[in-house]
PDB file of C-alpha atoms and ligand atoms in Angstrom:
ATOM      1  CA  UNK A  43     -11.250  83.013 -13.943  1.00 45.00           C
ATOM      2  CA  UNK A  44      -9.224  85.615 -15.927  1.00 48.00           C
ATOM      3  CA  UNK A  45      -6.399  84.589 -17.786  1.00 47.00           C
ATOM      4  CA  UNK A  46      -4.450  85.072 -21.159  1.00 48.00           C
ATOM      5  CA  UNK A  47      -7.050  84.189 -23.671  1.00 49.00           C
ATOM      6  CA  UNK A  48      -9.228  87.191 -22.590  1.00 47.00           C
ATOM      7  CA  UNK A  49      -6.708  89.502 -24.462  1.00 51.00           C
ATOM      8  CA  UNK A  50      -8.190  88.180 -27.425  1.00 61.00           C
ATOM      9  CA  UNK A  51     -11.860  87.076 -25.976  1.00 71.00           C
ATOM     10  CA  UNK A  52     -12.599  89.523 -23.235  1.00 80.00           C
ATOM     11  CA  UNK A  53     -15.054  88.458 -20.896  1.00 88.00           C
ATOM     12  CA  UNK A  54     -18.906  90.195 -21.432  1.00 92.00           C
ATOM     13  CA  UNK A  55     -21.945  90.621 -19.754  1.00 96.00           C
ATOM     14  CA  UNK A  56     -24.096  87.705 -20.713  1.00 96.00           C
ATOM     15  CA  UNK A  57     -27.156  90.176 -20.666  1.00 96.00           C
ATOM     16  CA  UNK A  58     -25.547  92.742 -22.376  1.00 95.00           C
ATOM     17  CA  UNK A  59     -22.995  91.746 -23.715  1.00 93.00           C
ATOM     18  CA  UNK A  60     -20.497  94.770 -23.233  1.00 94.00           C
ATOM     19  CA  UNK A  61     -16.866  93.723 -21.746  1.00 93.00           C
ATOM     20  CA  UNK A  62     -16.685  93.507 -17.929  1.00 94.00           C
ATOM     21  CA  UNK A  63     -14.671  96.050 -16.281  1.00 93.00           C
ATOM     22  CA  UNK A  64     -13.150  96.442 -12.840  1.00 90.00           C
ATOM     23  CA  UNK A  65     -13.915  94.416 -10.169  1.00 90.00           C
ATOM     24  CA  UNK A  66     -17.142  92.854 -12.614  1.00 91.00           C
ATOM     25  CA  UNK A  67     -17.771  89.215 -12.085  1.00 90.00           C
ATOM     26  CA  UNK A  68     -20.080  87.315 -14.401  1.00 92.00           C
ATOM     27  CA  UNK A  69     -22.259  90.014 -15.328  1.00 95.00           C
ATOM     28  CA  UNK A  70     -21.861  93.687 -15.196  1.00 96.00           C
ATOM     29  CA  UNK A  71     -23.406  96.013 -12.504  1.00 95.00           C
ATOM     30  CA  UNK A  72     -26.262  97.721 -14.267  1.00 96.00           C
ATOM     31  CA  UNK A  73     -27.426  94.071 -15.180  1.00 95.00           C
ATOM     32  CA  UNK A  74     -26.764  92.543 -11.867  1.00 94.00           C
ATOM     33  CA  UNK A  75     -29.511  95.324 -10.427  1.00 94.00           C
ATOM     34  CA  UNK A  76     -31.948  94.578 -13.480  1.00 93.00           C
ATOM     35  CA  UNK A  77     -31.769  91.154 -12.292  1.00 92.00           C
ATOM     36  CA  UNK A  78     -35.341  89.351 -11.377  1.00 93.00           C
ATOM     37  CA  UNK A  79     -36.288  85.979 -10.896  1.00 96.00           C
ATOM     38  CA  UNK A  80     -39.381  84.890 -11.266  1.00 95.00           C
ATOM     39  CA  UNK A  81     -41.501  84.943  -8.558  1.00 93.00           C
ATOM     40  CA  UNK A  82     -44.590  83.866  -7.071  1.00 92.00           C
ATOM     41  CA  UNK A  83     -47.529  83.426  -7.769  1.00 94.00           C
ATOM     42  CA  UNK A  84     -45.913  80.781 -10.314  1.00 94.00           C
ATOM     43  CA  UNK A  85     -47.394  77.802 -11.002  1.00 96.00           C
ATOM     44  CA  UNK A  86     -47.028  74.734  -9.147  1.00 95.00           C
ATOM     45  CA  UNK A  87     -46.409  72.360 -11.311  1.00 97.00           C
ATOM     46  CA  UNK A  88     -44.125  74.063 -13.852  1.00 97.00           C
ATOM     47  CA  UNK A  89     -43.114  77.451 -12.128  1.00 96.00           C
ATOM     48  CA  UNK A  90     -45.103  79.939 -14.924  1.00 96.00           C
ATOM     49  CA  UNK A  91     -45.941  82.957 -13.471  1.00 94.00           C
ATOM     50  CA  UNK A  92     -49.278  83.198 -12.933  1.00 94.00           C
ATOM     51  CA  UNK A  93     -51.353  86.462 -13.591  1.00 88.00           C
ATOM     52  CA  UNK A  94     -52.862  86.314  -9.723  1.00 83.00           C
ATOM     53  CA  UNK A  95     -53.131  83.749  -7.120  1.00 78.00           C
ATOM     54  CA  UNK A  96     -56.298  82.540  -7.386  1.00 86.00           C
ATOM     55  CA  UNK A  97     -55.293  79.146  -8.885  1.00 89.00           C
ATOM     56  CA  UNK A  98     -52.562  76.741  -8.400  1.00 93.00           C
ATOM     57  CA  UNK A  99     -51.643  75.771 -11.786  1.00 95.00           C
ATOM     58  CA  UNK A 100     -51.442  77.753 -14.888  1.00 94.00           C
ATOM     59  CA  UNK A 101     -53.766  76.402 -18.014  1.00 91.00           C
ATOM     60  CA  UNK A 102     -51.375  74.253 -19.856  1.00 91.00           C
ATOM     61  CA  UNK A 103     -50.971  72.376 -16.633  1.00 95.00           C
ATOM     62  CA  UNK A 104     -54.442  72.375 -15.869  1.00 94.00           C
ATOM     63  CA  UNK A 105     -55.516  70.591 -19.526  1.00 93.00           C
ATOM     64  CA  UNK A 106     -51.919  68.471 -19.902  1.00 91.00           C
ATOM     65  CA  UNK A 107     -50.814  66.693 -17.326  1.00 92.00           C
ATOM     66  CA  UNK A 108     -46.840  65.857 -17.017  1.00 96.00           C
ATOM     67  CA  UNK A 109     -44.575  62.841 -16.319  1.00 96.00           C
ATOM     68  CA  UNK A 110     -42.524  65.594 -14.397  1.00 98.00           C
ATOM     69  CA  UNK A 111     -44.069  66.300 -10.741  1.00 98.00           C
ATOM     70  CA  UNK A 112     -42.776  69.558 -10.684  1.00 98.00           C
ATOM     71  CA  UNK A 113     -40.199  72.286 -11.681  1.00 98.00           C
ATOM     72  CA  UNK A 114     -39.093  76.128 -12.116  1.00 97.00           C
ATOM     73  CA  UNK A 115     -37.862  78.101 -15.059  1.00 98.00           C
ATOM     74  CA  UNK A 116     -35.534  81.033 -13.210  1.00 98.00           C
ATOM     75  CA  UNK A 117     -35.803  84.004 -15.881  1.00 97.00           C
ATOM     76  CA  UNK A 118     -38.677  84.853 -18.328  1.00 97.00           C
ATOM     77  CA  UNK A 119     -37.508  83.980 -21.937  1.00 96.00           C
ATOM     78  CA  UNK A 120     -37.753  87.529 -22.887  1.00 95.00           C
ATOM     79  CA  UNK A 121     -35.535  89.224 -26.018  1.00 95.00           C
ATOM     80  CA  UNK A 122     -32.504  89.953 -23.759  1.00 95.00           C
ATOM     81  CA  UNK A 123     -32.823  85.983 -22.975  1.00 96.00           C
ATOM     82  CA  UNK A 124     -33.172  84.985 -25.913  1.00 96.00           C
ATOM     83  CA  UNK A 125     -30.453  87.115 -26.976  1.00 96.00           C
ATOM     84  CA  UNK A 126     -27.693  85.522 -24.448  1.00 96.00           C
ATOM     85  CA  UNK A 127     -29.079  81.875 -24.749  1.00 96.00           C
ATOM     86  CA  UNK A 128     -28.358  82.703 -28.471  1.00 95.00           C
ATOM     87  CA  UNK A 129     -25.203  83.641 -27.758  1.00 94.00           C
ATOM     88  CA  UNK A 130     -23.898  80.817 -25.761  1.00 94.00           C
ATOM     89  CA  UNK A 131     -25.326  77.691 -27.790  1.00 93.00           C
ATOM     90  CA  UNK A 132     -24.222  79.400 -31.316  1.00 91.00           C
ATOM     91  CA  UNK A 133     -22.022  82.588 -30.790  1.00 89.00           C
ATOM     92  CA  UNK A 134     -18.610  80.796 -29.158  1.00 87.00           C
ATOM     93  CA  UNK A 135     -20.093  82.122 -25.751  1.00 91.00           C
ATOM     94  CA  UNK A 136     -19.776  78.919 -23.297  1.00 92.00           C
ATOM     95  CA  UNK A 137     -18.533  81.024 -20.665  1.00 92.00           C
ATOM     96  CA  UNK A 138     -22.330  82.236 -20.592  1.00 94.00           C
ATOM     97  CA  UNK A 139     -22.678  79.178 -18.843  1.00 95.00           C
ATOM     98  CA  UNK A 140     -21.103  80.359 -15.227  1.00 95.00           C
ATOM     99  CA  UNK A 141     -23.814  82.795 -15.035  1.00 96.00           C
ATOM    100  CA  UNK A 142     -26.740  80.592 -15.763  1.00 98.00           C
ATOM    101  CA  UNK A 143     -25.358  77.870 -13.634  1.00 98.00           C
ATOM    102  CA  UNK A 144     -24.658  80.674 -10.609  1.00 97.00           C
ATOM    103  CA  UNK A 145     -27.924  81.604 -11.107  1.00 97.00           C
ATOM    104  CA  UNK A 146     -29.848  78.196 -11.191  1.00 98.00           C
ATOM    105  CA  UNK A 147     -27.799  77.218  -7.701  1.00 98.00           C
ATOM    106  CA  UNK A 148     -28.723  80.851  -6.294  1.00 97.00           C
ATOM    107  CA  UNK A 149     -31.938  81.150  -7.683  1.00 97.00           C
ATOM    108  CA  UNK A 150     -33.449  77.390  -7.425  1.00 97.00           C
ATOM    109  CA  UNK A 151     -31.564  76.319  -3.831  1.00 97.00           C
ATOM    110  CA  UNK A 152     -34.976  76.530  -1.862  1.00 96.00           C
ATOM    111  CA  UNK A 153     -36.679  74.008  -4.581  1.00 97.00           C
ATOM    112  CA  UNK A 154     -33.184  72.083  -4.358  1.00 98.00           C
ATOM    113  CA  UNK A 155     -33.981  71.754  -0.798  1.00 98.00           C
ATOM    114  CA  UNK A 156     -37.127  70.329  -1.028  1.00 98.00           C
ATOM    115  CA  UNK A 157     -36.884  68.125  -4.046  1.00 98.00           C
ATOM    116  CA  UNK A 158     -33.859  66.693  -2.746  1.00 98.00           C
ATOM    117  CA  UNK A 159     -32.338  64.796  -5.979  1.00 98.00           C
ATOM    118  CA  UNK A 160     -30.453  62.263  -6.074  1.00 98.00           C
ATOM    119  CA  UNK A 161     -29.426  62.150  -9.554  1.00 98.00           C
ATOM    120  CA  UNK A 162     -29.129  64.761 -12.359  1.00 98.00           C
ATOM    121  CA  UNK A 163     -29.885  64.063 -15.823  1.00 98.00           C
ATOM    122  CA  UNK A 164     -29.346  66.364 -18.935  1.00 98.00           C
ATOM    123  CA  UNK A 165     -31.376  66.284 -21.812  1.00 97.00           C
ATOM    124  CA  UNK A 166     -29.331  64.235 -24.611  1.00 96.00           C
ATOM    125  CA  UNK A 167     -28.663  65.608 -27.786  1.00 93.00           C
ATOM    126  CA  UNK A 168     -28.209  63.498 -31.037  1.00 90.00           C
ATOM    127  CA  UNK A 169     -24.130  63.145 -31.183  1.00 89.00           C
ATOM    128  CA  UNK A 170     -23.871  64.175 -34.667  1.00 89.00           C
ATOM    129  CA  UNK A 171     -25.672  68.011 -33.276  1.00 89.00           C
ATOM    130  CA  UNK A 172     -23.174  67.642 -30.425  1.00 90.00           C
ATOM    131  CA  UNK A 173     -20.491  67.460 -32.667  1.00 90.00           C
ATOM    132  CA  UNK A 174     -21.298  70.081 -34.660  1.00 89.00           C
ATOM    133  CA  UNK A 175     -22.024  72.972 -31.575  1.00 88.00           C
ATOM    134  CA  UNK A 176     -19.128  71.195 -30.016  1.00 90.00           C
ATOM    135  CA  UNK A 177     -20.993  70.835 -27.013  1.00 93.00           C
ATOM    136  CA  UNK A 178     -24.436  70.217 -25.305  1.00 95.00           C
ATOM    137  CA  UNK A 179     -25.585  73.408 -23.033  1.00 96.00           C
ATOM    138  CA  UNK A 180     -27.876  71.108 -21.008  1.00 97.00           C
ATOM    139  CA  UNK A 181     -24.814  68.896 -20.240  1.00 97.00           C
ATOM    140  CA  UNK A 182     -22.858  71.835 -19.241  1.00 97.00           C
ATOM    141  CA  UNK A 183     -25.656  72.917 -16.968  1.00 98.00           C
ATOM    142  CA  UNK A 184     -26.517  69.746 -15.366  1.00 98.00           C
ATOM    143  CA  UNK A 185     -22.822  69.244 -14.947  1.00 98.00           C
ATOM    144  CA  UNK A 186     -22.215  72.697 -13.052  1.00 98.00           C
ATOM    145  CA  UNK A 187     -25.631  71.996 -11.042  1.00 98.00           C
ATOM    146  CA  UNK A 188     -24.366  68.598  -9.928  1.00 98.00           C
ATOM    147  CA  UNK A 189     -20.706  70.012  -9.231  1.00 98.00           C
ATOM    148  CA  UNK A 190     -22.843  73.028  -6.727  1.00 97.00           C
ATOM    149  CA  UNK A 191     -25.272  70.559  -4.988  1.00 98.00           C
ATOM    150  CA  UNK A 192     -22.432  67.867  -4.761  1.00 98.00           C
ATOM    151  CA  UNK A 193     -25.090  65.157  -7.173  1.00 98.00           C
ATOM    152  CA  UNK A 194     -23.865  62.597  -9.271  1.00 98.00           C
ATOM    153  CA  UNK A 195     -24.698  63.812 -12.785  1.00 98.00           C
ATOM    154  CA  UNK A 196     -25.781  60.820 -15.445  1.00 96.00           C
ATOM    155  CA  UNK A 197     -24.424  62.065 -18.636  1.00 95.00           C
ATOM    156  CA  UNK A 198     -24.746  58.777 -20.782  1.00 92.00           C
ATOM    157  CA  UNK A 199     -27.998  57.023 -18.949  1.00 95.00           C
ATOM    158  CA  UNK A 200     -30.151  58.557 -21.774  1.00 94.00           C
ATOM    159  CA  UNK A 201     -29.310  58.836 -25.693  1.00 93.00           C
ATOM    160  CA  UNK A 202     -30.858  60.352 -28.150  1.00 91.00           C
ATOM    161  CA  UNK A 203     -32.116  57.771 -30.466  1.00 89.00           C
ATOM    162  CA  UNK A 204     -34.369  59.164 -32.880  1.00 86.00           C
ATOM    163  CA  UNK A 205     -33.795  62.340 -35.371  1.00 86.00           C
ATOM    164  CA  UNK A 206     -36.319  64.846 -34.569  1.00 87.00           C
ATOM    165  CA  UNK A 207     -37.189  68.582 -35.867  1.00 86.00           C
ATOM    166  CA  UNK A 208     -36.572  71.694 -35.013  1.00 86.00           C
ATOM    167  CA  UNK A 209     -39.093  72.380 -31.496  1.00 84.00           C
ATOM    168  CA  UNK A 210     -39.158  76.264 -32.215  1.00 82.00           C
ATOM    169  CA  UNK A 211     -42.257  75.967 -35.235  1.00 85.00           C
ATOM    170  CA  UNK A 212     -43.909  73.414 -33.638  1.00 88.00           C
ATOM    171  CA  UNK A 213     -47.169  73.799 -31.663  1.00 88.00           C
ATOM    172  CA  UNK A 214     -47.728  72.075 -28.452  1.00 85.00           C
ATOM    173  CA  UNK A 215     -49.034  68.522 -29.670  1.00 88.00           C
ATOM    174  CA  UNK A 216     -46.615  68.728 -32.485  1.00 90.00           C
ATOM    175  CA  UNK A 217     -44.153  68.971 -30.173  1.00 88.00           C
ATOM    176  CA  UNK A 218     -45.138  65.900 -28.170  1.00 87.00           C
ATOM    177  CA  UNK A 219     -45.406  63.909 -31.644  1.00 89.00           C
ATOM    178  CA  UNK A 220     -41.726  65.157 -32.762  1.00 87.00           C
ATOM    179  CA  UNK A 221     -40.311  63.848 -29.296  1.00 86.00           C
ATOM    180  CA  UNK A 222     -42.251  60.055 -29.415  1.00 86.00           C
ATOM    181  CA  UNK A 223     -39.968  57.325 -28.722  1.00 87.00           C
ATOM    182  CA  UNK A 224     -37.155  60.074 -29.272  1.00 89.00           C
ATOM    183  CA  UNK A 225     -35.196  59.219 -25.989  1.00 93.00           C
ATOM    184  CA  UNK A 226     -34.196  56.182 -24.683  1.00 93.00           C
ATOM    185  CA  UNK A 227     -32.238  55.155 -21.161  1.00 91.00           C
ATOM    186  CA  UNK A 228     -29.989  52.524 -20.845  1.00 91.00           C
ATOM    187  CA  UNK A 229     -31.799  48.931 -19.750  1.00 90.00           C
ATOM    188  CA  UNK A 230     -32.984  47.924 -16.204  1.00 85.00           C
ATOM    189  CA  UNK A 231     -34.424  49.322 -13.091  1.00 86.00           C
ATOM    190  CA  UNK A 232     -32.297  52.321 -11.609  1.00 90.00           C
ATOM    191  CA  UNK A 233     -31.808  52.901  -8.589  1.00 92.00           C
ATOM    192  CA  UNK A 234     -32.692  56.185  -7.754  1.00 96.00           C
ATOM    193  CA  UNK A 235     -35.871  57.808  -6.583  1.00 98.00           C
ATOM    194  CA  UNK A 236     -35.701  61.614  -6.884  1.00 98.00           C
ATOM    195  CA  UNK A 237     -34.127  62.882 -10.203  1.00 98.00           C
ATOM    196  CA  UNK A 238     -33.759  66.641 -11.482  1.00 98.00           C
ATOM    197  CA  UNK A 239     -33.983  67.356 -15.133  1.00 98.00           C
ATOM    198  CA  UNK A 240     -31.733  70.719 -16.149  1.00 98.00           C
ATOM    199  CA  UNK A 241     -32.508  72.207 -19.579  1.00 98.00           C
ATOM    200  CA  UNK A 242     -31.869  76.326 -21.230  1.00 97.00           C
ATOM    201  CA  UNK A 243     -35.677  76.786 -21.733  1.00 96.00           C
ATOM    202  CA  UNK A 244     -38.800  74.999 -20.656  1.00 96.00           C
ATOM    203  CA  UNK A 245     -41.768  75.873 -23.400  1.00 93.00           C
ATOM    204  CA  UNK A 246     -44.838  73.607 -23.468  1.00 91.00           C
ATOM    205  CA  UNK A 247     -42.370  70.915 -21.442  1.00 93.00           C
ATOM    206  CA  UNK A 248     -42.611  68.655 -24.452  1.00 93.00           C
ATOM    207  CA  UNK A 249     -38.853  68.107 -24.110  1.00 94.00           C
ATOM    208  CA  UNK A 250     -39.069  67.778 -20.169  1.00 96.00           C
ATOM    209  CA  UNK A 251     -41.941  65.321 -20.377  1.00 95.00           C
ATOM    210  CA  UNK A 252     -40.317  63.074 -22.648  1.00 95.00           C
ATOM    211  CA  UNK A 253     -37.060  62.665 -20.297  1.00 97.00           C
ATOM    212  CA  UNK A 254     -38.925  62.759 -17.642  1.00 97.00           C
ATOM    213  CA  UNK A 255     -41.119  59.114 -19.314  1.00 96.00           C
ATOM    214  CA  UNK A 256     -38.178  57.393 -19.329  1.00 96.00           C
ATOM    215  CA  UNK A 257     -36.536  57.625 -16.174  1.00 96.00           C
ATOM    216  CA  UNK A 258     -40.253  57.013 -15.006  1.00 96.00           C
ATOM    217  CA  UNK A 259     -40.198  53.927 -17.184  1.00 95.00           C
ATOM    218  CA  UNK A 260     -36.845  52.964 -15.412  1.00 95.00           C
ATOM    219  CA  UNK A 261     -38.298  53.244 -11.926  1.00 95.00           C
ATOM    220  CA  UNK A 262     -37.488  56.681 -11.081  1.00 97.00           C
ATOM    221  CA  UNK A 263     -40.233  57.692  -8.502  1.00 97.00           C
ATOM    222  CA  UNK A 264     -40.074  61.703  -8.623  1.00 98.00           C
ATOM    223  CA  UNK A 265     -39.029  64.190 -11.571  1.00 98.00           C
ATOM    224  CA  UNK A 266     -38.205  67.663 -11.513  1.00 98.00           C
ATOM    225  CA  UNK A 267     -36.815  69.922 -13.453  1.00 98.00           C
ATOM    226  CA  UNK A 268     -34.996  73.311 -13.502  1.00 98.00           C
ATOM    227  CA  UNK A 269     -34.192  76.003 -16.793  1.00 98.00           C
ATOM    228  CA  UNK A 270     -32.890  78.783 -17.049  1.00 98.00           C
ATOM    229  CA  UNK A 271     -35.948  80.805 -18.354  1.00 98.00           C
ATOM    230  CA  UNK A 272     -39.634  79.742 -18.925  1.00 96.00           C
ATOM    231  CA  UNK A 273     -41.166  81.135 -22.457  1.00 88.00           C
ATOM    232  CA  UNK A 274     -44.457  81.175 -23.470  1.00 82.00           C
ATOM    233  CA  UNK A 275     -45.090  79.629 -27.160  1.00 70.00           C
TER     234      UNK A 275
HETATM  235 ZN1   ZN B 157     -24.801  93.754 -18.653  1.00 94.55          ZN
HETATM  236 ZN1   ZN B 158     -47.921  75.083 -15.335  1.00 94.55          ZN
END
């Protein structure tokens, strides 16, 4: 929605970033047609696009197996990705977050259908990091998923208990190392059977896995998971 503050913040395209004009909504009409998904094939247990269809699951999957039982990223992690996920964690540009969140509902409604979920679940960040961004994008995303799909969204179930490292440097099993023992959800035996994980970017699933072990370890029977974009490390 359009009101007084956009005299000083007009609203931009989140790919491109120029100012939206006219009748634009959320992203600006030479974006909107640039638009692609990813598609199949894409692998079946994490959604990476696979180079043909010959096999089901792409290598990582094939050599690692997950807590998760299955998930999508919706965009490749390319520059102009990287770029506007940038933009909304650090650059003041929350509003980034209609467009992903429009785009997750559009984009990941068929898996929605089938995974039916019962409960969404962010991935927590330490509240000190919170603090300092002044908010956490996976919160804002599970939040809009669960206000689209009309799912009860567990903000506080899982904390952040441990201080860990910057993911971006880190190799796969370094990764899984940084994230031991990192999360932790709140005690007892839940009662919910099909949960969905929503996160910016899903990597080597490191992150994904590790939420995904605890609600396990609470009794959740089926995780999945949707991101914005898939990268490659
Ligand atoms: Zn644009
Ligand atoms: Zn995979």
């Amino acid at each position: 929605m359009r009101n007084g503050w956009d005299l000083f913040y007009p609203p931009c395209c989140p790919l491109c970033h120029q100012i939206l004009q006219g009748q634009e909504q959320m992203i600006c009409v030479k974006c909107r047609a640039k638009l692609r998904p990813i598609g199949e094939p894409r692998c079946k247990k994490c959604g990476k696009p696979l180079e043909d269809g010959q096999e089901e699951l792409c290598r990582d999957c094939r050599v690692r197996p997950h807590w998760f039982e299955e998930g999508r990223g919706i965009f490749l992690y390319d520059q102009k990705m990287k770029d506007s996920i940038i933009r909304y964690k650090y650059g003041g540009r929350r509003i980034y977050g209609e467009f992903y969140i429009r785009a997750l509902a559009l984009y990941g409604e068929s898996s929605m259908k089938l995974w039916r979920p019962q409960a969404v679940f962010p991935v927590p960040m330490e509240k000190r990091k919170k603090r300092k961004r002044g908010f956490n994008q996976s919160e804002q995303l599970a939040l809009g998923i669960g206000r689209q799909f009309g799912i009860p969204v567990c903000t506080d179930w899982i904390q952040k208990v441990k201080k860990t490292k910057s993911q971006k440097k880190l190799n796969a099993a370094e990764r899984r190392r940084n994230l031991q023992e990192a999360f932790r959800g709140k005690p007892g035996v839940w009662k919910i059977e099909r949960a969905l994980i929503v996160d910016d970017v899903y990597t080597t699933g490191a992150t994904i896995d590790a939420v995904a072990g605890e609600l396990k370890k609470h009794g959740v029977k089926k995780v999945y998971f949707l991101t914005i974009c898939t990268g490659f490390v």
